């Protein structure tokens, strides 16, 4: 735990208040969420996209989501925990923009339990990096805290400096699929500081949110070039399965 995180832990003890609504809870609760918030979260059910892991509607007649039916992805398989909506958004906003970095460890616990439901094994966990300037502004990379927690609980190394952002990109909100692709193209590289041999390795990319998968795809390009054998991605929340016309 870094000094900043220790200070925040003292200010906002992570297992006394629910991380979503602030209600007082006890230490035995999973993920520092109260019962009411546990119920409000849109936990992913059994029917998920075979490729990206997004939640599919019960009456959706395909094994892939609308997005994966139209676009191929660079990663092998995606996993996610909840569908992004009001409550999930609140937790992520507090986590990313209010300095509550301790929430990342709770989200890391959720990621760990999600992966326990699969038969996957990995050699290295790789958080999606932030651009240096953004990292300085925010003080921490939200994906890295989650990835470190997952890695320590799972006993898999966490390669925090495997990837780096080579340039700043525009915010992705409101951009279409092609614009997202263009915005992110060549924006990730395997860092020169990276100490891991990636050839033949199975990697798990970790981020907070999955929408169209364009960030994950962009991360996969340099990792494939470095010889990674299998790349899966894991996020806390994913967007809804929306038919093309409504997007
Ligand atoms: Zn709550
Ligand atoms: Zn999909």
PDB file of C-alpha atoms and ligand atoms in Angstrom:
ATOM      1  CA  UNK A   1       0.000   0.000   0.000  1.00  0.00           C
ATOM      2  CA  UNK A   2       1.448   3.365  -1.018  1.00  0.00           C
ATOM      3  CA  UNK A   3       1.559   6.332   1.345  1.00  0.00           C
ATOM      4  CA  UNK A   4      -1.320   8.033  -0.461  1.00  0.00           C
ATOM      5  CA  UNK A   5      -3.422   4.887  -0.194  1.00  0.00           C
ATOM      6  CA  UNK A   6      -2.567   4.506   3.513  1.00  0.00           C
ATOM      7  CA  UNK A   7      -3.765   8.049   4.120  1.00  0.00           C
ATOM      8  CA  UNK A   8      -6.969   7.435   2.234  1.00  0.00           C
ATOM      9  CA  UNK A   9      -7.532   4.187   4.095  1.00  0.00           C
ATOM     10  CA  UNK A  10      -7.441   6.224   7.323  1.00  0.00           C
ATOM     11  CA  UNK A  11      -9.827   8.845   5.942  1.00  0.00           C
ATOM     12  CA  UNK A  12     -12.189   6.411   4.271  1.00  0.00           C
ATOM     13  CA  UNK A  13     -11.797   3.017   5.971  1.00  0.00           C
ATOM     14  CA  UNK A  14     -12.680   0.639   3.201  1.00  0.00           C
ATOM     15  CA  UNK A  15     -14.787  -1.854   5.147  1.00  0.00           C
ATOM     16  CA  UNK A  16     -16.871   0.382   7.354  1.00  0.00           C
ATOM     17  CA  UNK A  17     -18.909   2.174   4.721  1.00  0.00           C
ATOM     18  CA  UNK A  18     -20.525   0.648   1.652  1.00  0.00           C
ATOM     19  CA  UNK A  19     -18.414   1.798  -1.329  1.00  0.00           C
ATOM     20  CA  UNK A  20     -21.576   2.499  -3.324  1.00  0.00           C
ATOM     21  CA  UNK A  21     -24.083   4.236  -0.996  1.00  0.00           C
ATOM     22  CA  UNK A  22     -22.027   5.005   2.118  1.00  0.00           C
ATOM     23  CA  UNK A  23     -24.198   2.958   4.541  1.00  0.00           C
ATOM     24  CA  UNK A  24     -22.384   1.558   7.551  1.00  0.00           C
ATOM     25  CA  UNK A  25     -21.491  -2.105   7.087  1.00  0.00           C
ATOM     26  CA  UNK A  26     -19.386  -4.659   8.916  1.00  0.00           C
ATOM     27  CA  UNK A  27     -16.143  -6.309   7.909  1.00  0.00           C
ATOM     28  CA  UNK A  28     -17.743  -9.540   6.811  1.00  0.00           C
ATOM     29  CA  UNK A  29     -19.430  -8.099   3.706  1.00  0.00           C
ATOM     30  CA  UNK A  30     -18.088  -9.131   0.327  1.00  0.00           C
ATOM     31  CA  UNK A  31     -16.528  -6.305  -1.691  1.00  0.00           C
ATOM     32  CA  UNK A  32     -17.472  -3.635   0.915  1.00  0.00           C
ATOM     33  CA  UNK A  33     -20.992  -3.391  -0.504  1.00  0.00           C
ATOM     34  CA  UNK A  34     -24.141  -3.342   1.637  1.00  0.00           C
ATOM     35  CA  UNK A  35     -26.901  -5.878   0.932  1.00  0.00           C
ATOM     36  CA  UNK A  36     -29.071  -3.306  -0.838  1.00  0.00           C
ATOM     37  CA  UNK A  37     -26.271  -2.320  -3.209  1.00  0.00           C
ATOM     38  CA  UNK A  38     -25.289  -5.950  -3.840  1.00  0.00           C
ATOM     39  CA  UNK A  39     -28.850  -6.391  -5.124  1.00  0.00           C
ATOM     40  CA  UNK A  40     -28.856  -3.212  -7.187  1.00  0.00           C
ATOM     41  CA  UNK A  41     -25.735  -4.200  -9.110  1.00  0.00           C
ATOM     42  CA  UNK A  42     -26.381  -5.866 -12.470  1.00  0.00           C
ATOM     43  CA  UNK A  43     -24.281  -8.988 -11.941  1.00  0.00           C
ATOM     44  CA  UNK A  44     -23.767 -10.911 -15.129  1.00  0.00           C
ATOM     45  CA  UNK A  45     -25.993 -13.923 -15.544  1.00  0.00           C
ATOM     46  CA  UNK A  46     -25.410 -17.121 -17.427  1.00  0.00           C
ATOM     47  CA  UNK A  47     -26.075 -15.824 -20.930  1.00  0.00           C
ATOM     48  CA  UNK A  48     -23.019 -13.884 -22.077  1.00  0.00           C
ATOM     49  CA  UNK A  49     -21.336 -13.197 -25.430  1.00  0.00           C
ATOM     50  CA  UNK A  50     -18.964 -16.051 -26.331  1.00  0.00           C
ATOM     51  CA  UNK A  51     -16.332 -13.584 -27.459  1.00  0.00           C
ATOM     52  CA  UNK A  52     -16.380 -10.462 -25.274  1.00  0.00           C
ATOM     53  CA  UNK A  53     -18.370 -11.693 -22.258  1.00  0.00           C
ATOM     54  CA  UNK A  54     -21.036  -8.973 -22.441  1.00  0.00           C
ATOM     55  CA  UNK A  55     -24.454  -9.779 -20.952  1.00  0.00           C
ATOM     56  CA  UNK A  56     -26.960 -10.990 -23.577  1.00  0.00           C
ATOM     57  CA  UNK A  57     -30.708 -10.564 -23.307  1.00  0.00           C
ATOM     58  CA  UNK A  58     -32.649 -13.776 -22.619  1.00  0.00           C
ATOM     59  CA  UNK A  59     -34.309 -13.530 -26.055  1.00  0.00           C
ATOM     60  CA  UNK A  60     -31.067 -12.720 -27.941  1.00  0.00           C
ATOM     61  CA  UNK A  61     -30.819 -15.517 -30.499  1.00  0.00           C
ATOM     62  CA  UNK A  62     -27.077 -15.525 -31.158  1.00  0.00           C
ATOM     63  CA  UNK A  63     -24.063 -16.657 -29.162  1.00  0.00           C
ATOM     64  CA  UNK A  64     -22.332 -13.338 -29.932  1.00  0.00           C
ATOM     65  CA  UNK A  65     -23.396  -9.804 -28.974  1.00  0.00           C
ATOM     66  CA  UNK A  66     -24.381  -7.352 -31.739  1.00  0.00           C
ATOM     67  CA  UNK A  67     -20.960  -5.740 -31.602  1.00  0.00           C
ATOM     68  CA  UNK A  68     -19.005  -9.003 -31.897  1.00  0.00           C
ATOM     69  CA  UNK A  69     -21.265 -10.135 -34.770  1.00  0.00           C
ATOM     70  CA  UNK A  70     -20.064  -7.121 -36.762  1.00  0.00           C
ATOM     71  CA  UNK A  71     -16.453  -6.703 -35.627  1.00  0.00           C
ATOM     72  CA  UNK A  72     -13.752  -9.220 -34.989  1.00  0.00           C
ATOM     73  CA  UNK A  73     -11.541  -8.616 -31.961  1.00  0.00           C
ATOM     74  CA  UNK A  74      -7.808  -8.921 -31.414  1.00  0.00           C
ATOM     75  CA  UNK A  75      -8.227 -10.658 -28.046  1.00  0.00           C
ATOM     76  CA  UNK A  76      -9.140 -14.322 -27.588  1.00  0.00           C
ATOM     77  CA  UNK A  77     -11.866 -13.967 -25.001  1.00  0.00           C
ATOM     78  CA  UNK A  78     -13.347 -11.347 -22.701  1.00  0.00           C
ATOM     79  CA  UNK A  79     -14.729 -11.581 -19.166  1.00  0.00           C
ATOM     80  CA  UNK A  80     -16.629  -8.995 -17.173  1.00  0.00           C
ATOM     81  CA  UNK A  81     -18.527  -8.825 -13.864  1.00  0.00           C
ATOM     82  CA  UNK A  82     -21.436  -6.379 -14.064  1.00  0.00           C
ATOM     83  CA  UNK A  83     -23.399  -4.473 -16.673  1.00  0.00           C
ATOM     84  CA  UNK A  84     -22.681  -0.755 -16.498  1.00  0.00           C
ATOM     85  CA  UNK A  85     -25.641   1.221 -15.172  1.00  0.00           C
ATOM     86  CA  UNK A  86     -26.450   3.831 -12.505  1.00  0.00           C
ATOM     87  CA  UNK A  87     -24.926   2.164  -9.412  1.00  0.00           C
ATOM     88  CA  UNK A  88     -21.917   0.715 -11.146  1.00  0.00           C
ATOM     89  CA  UNK A  89     -21.298   4.141 -12.654  1.00  0.00           C
ATOM     90  CA  UNK A  90     -21.436   5.778  -9.213  1.00  0.00           C
ATOM     91  CA  UNK A  91     -18.823   3.426  -7.783  1.00  0.00           C
ATOM     92  CA  UNK A  92     -16.513   3.889 -10.762  1.00  0.00           C
ATOM     93  CA  UNK A  93     -16.875   7.701 -10.674  1.00  0.00           C
ATOM     94  CA  UNK A  94     -15.938   7.741  -6.964  1.00  0.00           C
ATOM     95  CA  UNK A  95     -13.058   5.422  -7.698  1.00  0.00           C
ATOM     96  CA  UNK A  96     -11.630   7.315 -10.662  1.00  0.00           C
ATOM     97  CA  UNK A  97     -12.435  10.953  -9.986  1.00  0.00           C
ATOM     98  CA  UNK A  98     -12.739  11.350  -6.206  1.00  0.00           C
ATOM     99  CA  UNK A  99      -9.408   9.894  -5.210  1.00  0.00           C
ATOM    100  CA  UNK A 100     -10.909   6.829  -3.538  1.00  0.00           C
ATOM    101  CA  UNK A 101      -8.212   4.496  -4.719  1.00  0.00           C
ATOM    102  CA  UNK A 102      -9.051   1.863  -2.052  1.00  0.00           C
ATOM    103  CA  UNK A 103     -12.168   0.960  -4.058  1.00  0.00           C
ATOM    104  CA  UNK A 104      -9.788  -0.603  -6.582  1.00  0.00           C
ATOM    105  CA  UNK A 105      -8.879  -3.394  -4.182  1.00  0.00           C
ATOM    106  CA  UNK A 106     -12.554  -4.248  -3.707  1.00  0.00           C
ATOM    107  CA  UNK A 107     -13.028  -4.301  -7.464  1.00  0.00           C
ATOM    108  CA  UNK A 108      -9.926  -6.499  -7.694  1.00  0.00           C
ATOM    109  CA  UNK A 109     -11.610  -8.948  -5.301  1.00  0.00           C
ATOM    110  CA  UNK A 110     -14.659  -9.007  -7.570  1.00  0.00           C
ATOM    111  CA  UNK A 111     -12.419  -9.687 -10.588  1.00  0.00           C
ATOM    112  CA  UNK A 112     -10.745 -12.520  -8.690  1.00  0.00           C
ATOM    113  CA  UNK A 113     -14.072 -14.184  -7.888  1.00  0.00           C
ATOM    114  CA  UNK A 114     -15.157 -13.748 -11.511  1.00  0.00           C
ATOM    115  CA  UNK A 115     -12.071 -15.563 -12.805  1.00  0.00           C
ATOM    116  CA  UNK A 116     -12.568 -18.346 -10.251  1.00  0.00           C
ATOM    117  CA  UNK A 117     -15.694 -19.250 -12.248  1.00  0.00           C
ATOM    118  CA  UNK A 118     -13.553 -20.026 -15.314  1.00  0.00           C
ATOM    119  CA  UNK A 119     -10.879 -22.622 -16.064  1.00  0.00           C
ATOM    120  CA  UNK A 120      -8.464 -19.970 -17.301  1.00  0.00           C
ATOM    121  CA  UNK A 121      -4.857 -19.739 -16.177  1.00  0.00           C
ATOM    122  CA  UNK A 122      -2.453 -16.944 -17.100  1.00  0.00           C
ATOM    123  CA  UNK A 123       1.260 -16.222 -16.903  1.00  0.00           C
ATOM    124  CA  UNK A 124       0.925 -12.494 -16.454  1.00  0.00           C
ATOM    125  CA  UNK A 125      -1.741  -9.910 -15.609  1.00  0.00           C
ATOM    126  CA  UNK A 126      -1.396  -6.653 -17.546  1.00  0.00           C
ATOM    127  CA  UNK A 127      -3.321  -3.496 -16.585  1.00  0.00           C
ATOM    128  CA  UNK A 128      -4.335  -1.132 -19.390  1.00  0.00           C
ATOM    129  CA  UNK A 129      -2.010   1.864 -18.869  1.00  0.00           C
ATOM    130  CA  UNK A 130      -2.941   5.529 -18.550  1.00  0.00           C
ATOM    131  CA  UNK A 131      -1.022   8.214 -20.379  1.00  0.00           C
ATOM    132  CA  UNK A 132       1.699   9.676 -18.153  1.00  0.00           C
ATOM    133  CA  UNK A 133      -0.026  13.067 -17.920  1.00  0.00           C
ATOM    134  CA  UNK A 134      -3.328  11.514 -16.874  1.00  0.00           C
ATOM    135  CA  UNK A 135      -1.548   9.334 -14.329  1.00  0.00           C
ATOM    136  CA  UNK A 136       0.029  12.421 -12.760  1.00  0.00           C
ATOM    137  CA  UNK A 137      -3.352  14.207 -12.645  1.00  0.00           C
ATOM    138  CA  UNK A 138      -5.263  11.269 -11.136  1.00  0.00           C
ATOM    139  CA  UNK A 139      -2.471  10.007  -8.915  1.00  0.00           C
ATOM    140  CA  UNK A 140      -3.105   6.356  -9.743  1.00  0.00           C
ATOM    141  CA  UNK A 141      -4.071   4.083 -12.588  1.00  0.00           C
ATOM    142  CA  UNK A 142      -7.450   2.558 -11.741  1.00  0.00           C
ATOM    143  CA  UNK A 143      -6.751  -0.548 -13.833  1.00  0.00           C
ATOM    144  CA  UNK A 144      -3.422  -1.130 -12.085  1.00  0.00           C
ATOM    145  CA  UNK A 145      -4.810  -1.202  -8.536  1.00  0.00           C
ATOM    146  CA  UNK A 146      -7.471  -3.706  -9.603  1.00  0.00           C
ATOM    147  CA  UNK A 147      -4.900  -5.792 -11.499  1.00  0.00           C
ATOM    148  CA  UNK A 148      -2.474  -5.831  -8.545  1.00  0.00           C
ATOM    149  CA  UNK A 149      -5.168  -7.023  -6.159  1.00  0.00           C
ATOM    150  CA  UNK A 150      -6.254  -9.747  -8.572  1.00  0.00           C
ATOM    151  CA  UNK A 151      -2.633 -10.766  -9.150  1.00  0.00           C
ATOM    152  CA  UNK A 152      -1.757 -10.981  -5.463  1.00  0.00           C
ATOM    153  CA  UNK A 153      -4.842 -13.021  -4.614  1.00  0.00           C
ATOM    154  CA  UNK A 154      -4.332 -15.293  -7.598  1.00  0.00           C
ATOM    155  CA  UNK A 155      -0.576 -15.658  -7.216  1.00  0.00           C
ATOM    156  CA  UNK A 156       0.139 -14.494 -10.782  1.00  0.00           C
ATOM    157  CA  UNK A 157       2.689 -11.746 -11.544  1.00  0.00           C
ATOM    158  CA  UNK A 158       1.325  -8.298 -12.406  1.00  0.00           C
ATOM    159  CA  UNK A 159       3.134  -6.575 -15.253  1.00  0.00           C
ATOM    160  CA  UNK A 160       2.359  -2.946 -14.452  1.00  0.00           C
ATOM    161  CA  UNK A 161       4.995  -1.636 -16.837  1.00  0.00           C
ATOM    162  CA  UNK A 162       4.430  -4.062 -19.703  1.00  0.00           C
ATOM    163  CA  UNK A 163       2.425  -1.561 -21.768  1.00  0.00           C
ATOM    164  CA  UNK A 164       2.665   2.192 -22.117  1.00  0.00           C
ATOM    165  CA  UNK A 165       0.663   4.849 -23.914  1.00  0.00           C
ATOM    166  CA  UNK A 166       2.716   6.381 -26.664  1.00  0.00           C
ATOM    167  CA  UNK A 167       0.488   9.428 -27.126  1.00  0.00           C
ATOM    168  CA  UNK A 168      -2.543  11.136 -25.657  1.00  0.00           C
ATOM    169  CA  UNK A 169      -5.915  10.203 -27.149  1.00  0.00           C
ATOM    170  CA  UNK A 170      -9.239  12.016 -27.260  1.00  0.00           C
ATOM    171  CA  UNK A 171     -11.994  10.983 -24.810  1.00  0.00           C
ATOM    172  CA  UNK A 172     -13.862   8.015 -26.319  1.00  0.00           C
ATOM    173  CA  UNK A 173     -17.330   9.086 -25.283  1.00  0.00           C
ATOM    174  CA  UNK A 174     -19.553   9.761 -28.284  1.00  0.00           C
ATOM    175  CA  UNK A 175     -17.117   8.287 -30.810  1.00  0.00           C
ATOM    176  CA  UNK A 176     -18.291   5.608 -33.275  1.00  0.00           C
ATOM    177  CA  UNK A 177     -16.481   2.303 -33.776  1.00  0.00           C
ATOM    178  CA  UNK A 178     -14.212   3.532 -36.570  1.00  0.00           C
ATOM    179  CA  UNK A 179     -13.416   6.807 -34.790  1.00  0.00           C
ATOM    180  CA  UNK A 180     -12.506   4.855 -31.669  1.00  0.00           C
ATOM    181  CA  UNK A 181     -10.225   2.641 -33.706  1.00  0.00           C
ATOM    182  CA  UNK A 182      -8.559   5.649 -35.359  1.00  0.00           C
ATOM    183  CA  UNK A 183      -8.248   7.451 -32.029  1.00  0.00           C
ATOM    184  CA  UNK A 184      -6.415   4.513 -30.438  1.00  0.00           C
ATOM    185  CA  UNK A 185      -4.375   3.241 -33.377  1.00  0.00           C
ATOM    186  CA  UNK A 186      -0.692   2.836 -32.446  1.00  0.00           C
ATOM    187  CA  UNK A 187      -1.329   4.490 -29.082  1.00  0.00           C
ATOM    188  CA  UNK A 188      -0.024   1.525 -27.036  1.00  0.00           C
ATOM    189  CA  UNK A 189       3.414  -0.067 -27.111  1.00  0.00           C
ATOM    190  CA  UNK A 190       5.338  -2.619 -25.099  1.00  0.00           C
ATOM    191  CA  UNK A 191       7.350  -0.433 -22.749  1.00  0.00           C
ATOM    192  CA  UNK A 192      11.121  -0.445 -22.837  1.00  0.00           C
ATOM    193  CA  UNK A 193      10.958  -0.820 -19.053  1.00  0.00           C
ATOM    194  CA  UNK A 194       9.054  -4.074 -19.423  1.00  0.00           C
ATOM    195  CA  UNK A 195      10.979  -6.870 -17.710  1.00  0.00           C
ATOM    196  CA  UNK A 196       8.898  -9.839 -18.850  1.00  0.00           C
ATOM    197  CA  UNK A 197       9.488 -12.190 -21.730  1.00  0.00           C
ATOM    198  CA  UNK A 198       6.136 -12.199 -23.559  1.00  0.00           C
ATOM    199  CA  UNK A 199       6.817 -14.830 -26.191  1.00  0.00           C
ATOM    200  CA  UNK A 200       4.402 -17.761 -25.841  1.00  0.00           C
ATOM    201  CA  UNK A 201       2.847 -16.260 -22.698  1.00  0.00           C
ATOM    202  CA  UNK A 202      -0.846 -16.190 -21.759  1.00  0.00           C
ATOM    203  CA  UNK A 203      -1.849 -12.684 -20.745  1.00  0.00           C
ATOM    204  CA  UNK A 204      -4.881 -11.252 -19.002  1.00  0.00           C
ATOM    205  CA  UNK A 205      -5.513  -7.568 -19.765  1.00  0.00           C
ATOM    206  CA  UNK A 206      -7.363  -5.711 -16.997  1.00  0.00           C
ATOM    207  CA  UNK A 207      -9.386  -2.481 -17.213  1.00  0.00           C
ATOM    208  CA  UNK A 208     -12.367  -0.920 -15.423  1.00  0.00           C
ATOM    209  CA  UNK A 209     -14.886  -0.688 -18.288  1.00  0.00           C
ATOM    210  CA  UNK A 210     -15.479  -2.517 -21.570  1.00  0.00           C
ATOM    211  CA  UNK A 211     -17.617  -0.771 -24.186  1.00  0.00           C
ATOM    212  CA  UNK A 212     -16.748  -1.658 -27.793  1.00  0.00           C
ATOM    213  CA  UNK A 213     -13.457  -3.375 -26.992  1.00  0.00           C
ATOM    214  CA  UNK A 214     -11.417  -0.853 -29.008  1.00  0.00           C
ATOM    215  CA  UNK A 215      -9.021  -0.156 -26.115  1.00  0.00           C
ATOM    216  CA  UNK A 216      -8.422  -3.866 -25.524  1.00  0.00           C
ATOM    217  CA  UNK A 217      -7.920  -4.431 -29.258  1.00  0.00           C
ATOM    218  CA  UNK A 218      -5.394  -1.604 -29.434  1.00  0.00           C
ATOM    219  CA  UNK A 219      -3.482  -3.099 -26.473  1.00  0.00           C
ATOM    220  CA  UNK A 220      -3.400  -6.519 -28.143  1.00  0.00           C
ATOM    221  CA  UNK A 221      -1.503  -5.307 -31.220  1.00  0.00           C
ATOM    222  CA  UNK A 222       1.912  -4.713 -29.569  1.00  0.00           C
ATOM    223  CA  UNK A 223       1.412  -7.689 -27.229  1.00  0.00           C
ATOM    224  CA  UNK A 224       0.854 -10.003 -30.220  1.00  0.00           C
ATOM    225  CA  UNK A 225       3.876  -8.516 -31.954  1.00  0.00           C
ATOM    226  CA  UNK A 226       5.886  -9.377 -28.845  1.00  0.00           C
ATOM    227  CA  UNK A 227       4.777 -12.999 -29.284  1.00  0.00           C
ATOM    228  CA  UNK A 228       2.038 -13.453 -26.669  1.00  0.00           C
ATOM    229  CA  UNK A 229       0.211 -16.731 -27.262  1.00  0.00           C
ATOM    230  CA  UNK A 230      -3.171 -16.013 -25.721  1.00  0.00           C
ATOM    231  CA  UNK A 231      -4.670 -12.699 -24.641  1.00  0.00           C
ATOM    232  CA  UNK A 232      -7.899 -12.479 -22.665  1.00  0.00           C
ATOM    233  CA  UNK A 233      -9.401  -9.354 -21.179  1.00  0.00           C
ATOM    234  CA  UNK A 234     -11.190  -8.764 -17.917  1.00  0.00           C
ATOM    235  CA  UNK A 235     -13.134  -5.695 -16.832  1.00  0.00           C
ATOM    236  CA  UNK A 236     -15.314  -4.825 -13.860  1.00  0.00           C
ATOM    237  CA  UNK A 237     -18.190  -3.443 -15.967  1.00  0.00           C
ATOM    238  CA  UNK A 238     -19.355  -3.729 -19.556  1.00  0.00           C
ATOM    239  CA  UNK A 239     -21.807  -1.809 -21.714  1.00  0.00           C
ATOM    240  CA  UNK A 240     -25.213  -3.182 -22.711  1.00  0.00           C
ATOM    241  CA  UNK A 241     -25.810  -5.316 -25.808  1.00  0.00           C
ATOM    242  CA  UNK A 242     -27.410  -2.679 -28.040  1.00  0.00           C
ATOM    243  CA  UNK A 243     -28.631  -3.406 -31.601  1.00  0.00           C
ATOM    244  CA  UNK A 244     -26.664  -1.423 -34.264  1.00  0.00           C
ATOM    245  CA  UNK A 245     -29.464   1.044 -35.173  1.00  0.00           C
ATOM    246  CA  UNK A 246     -29.897   2.269 -31.600  1.00  0.00           C
ATOM    247  CA  UNK A 247     -26.215   2.999 -31.087  1.00  0.00           C
TER     248      UNK A 247
HETATM  249 ZN1  LIG B   1     -24.768   0.312  -0.241  1.00  0.00          ZN
HETATM  250 ZN1  LIG B   2     -19.450  -9.595 -27.671  1.00  0.00          ZN
END
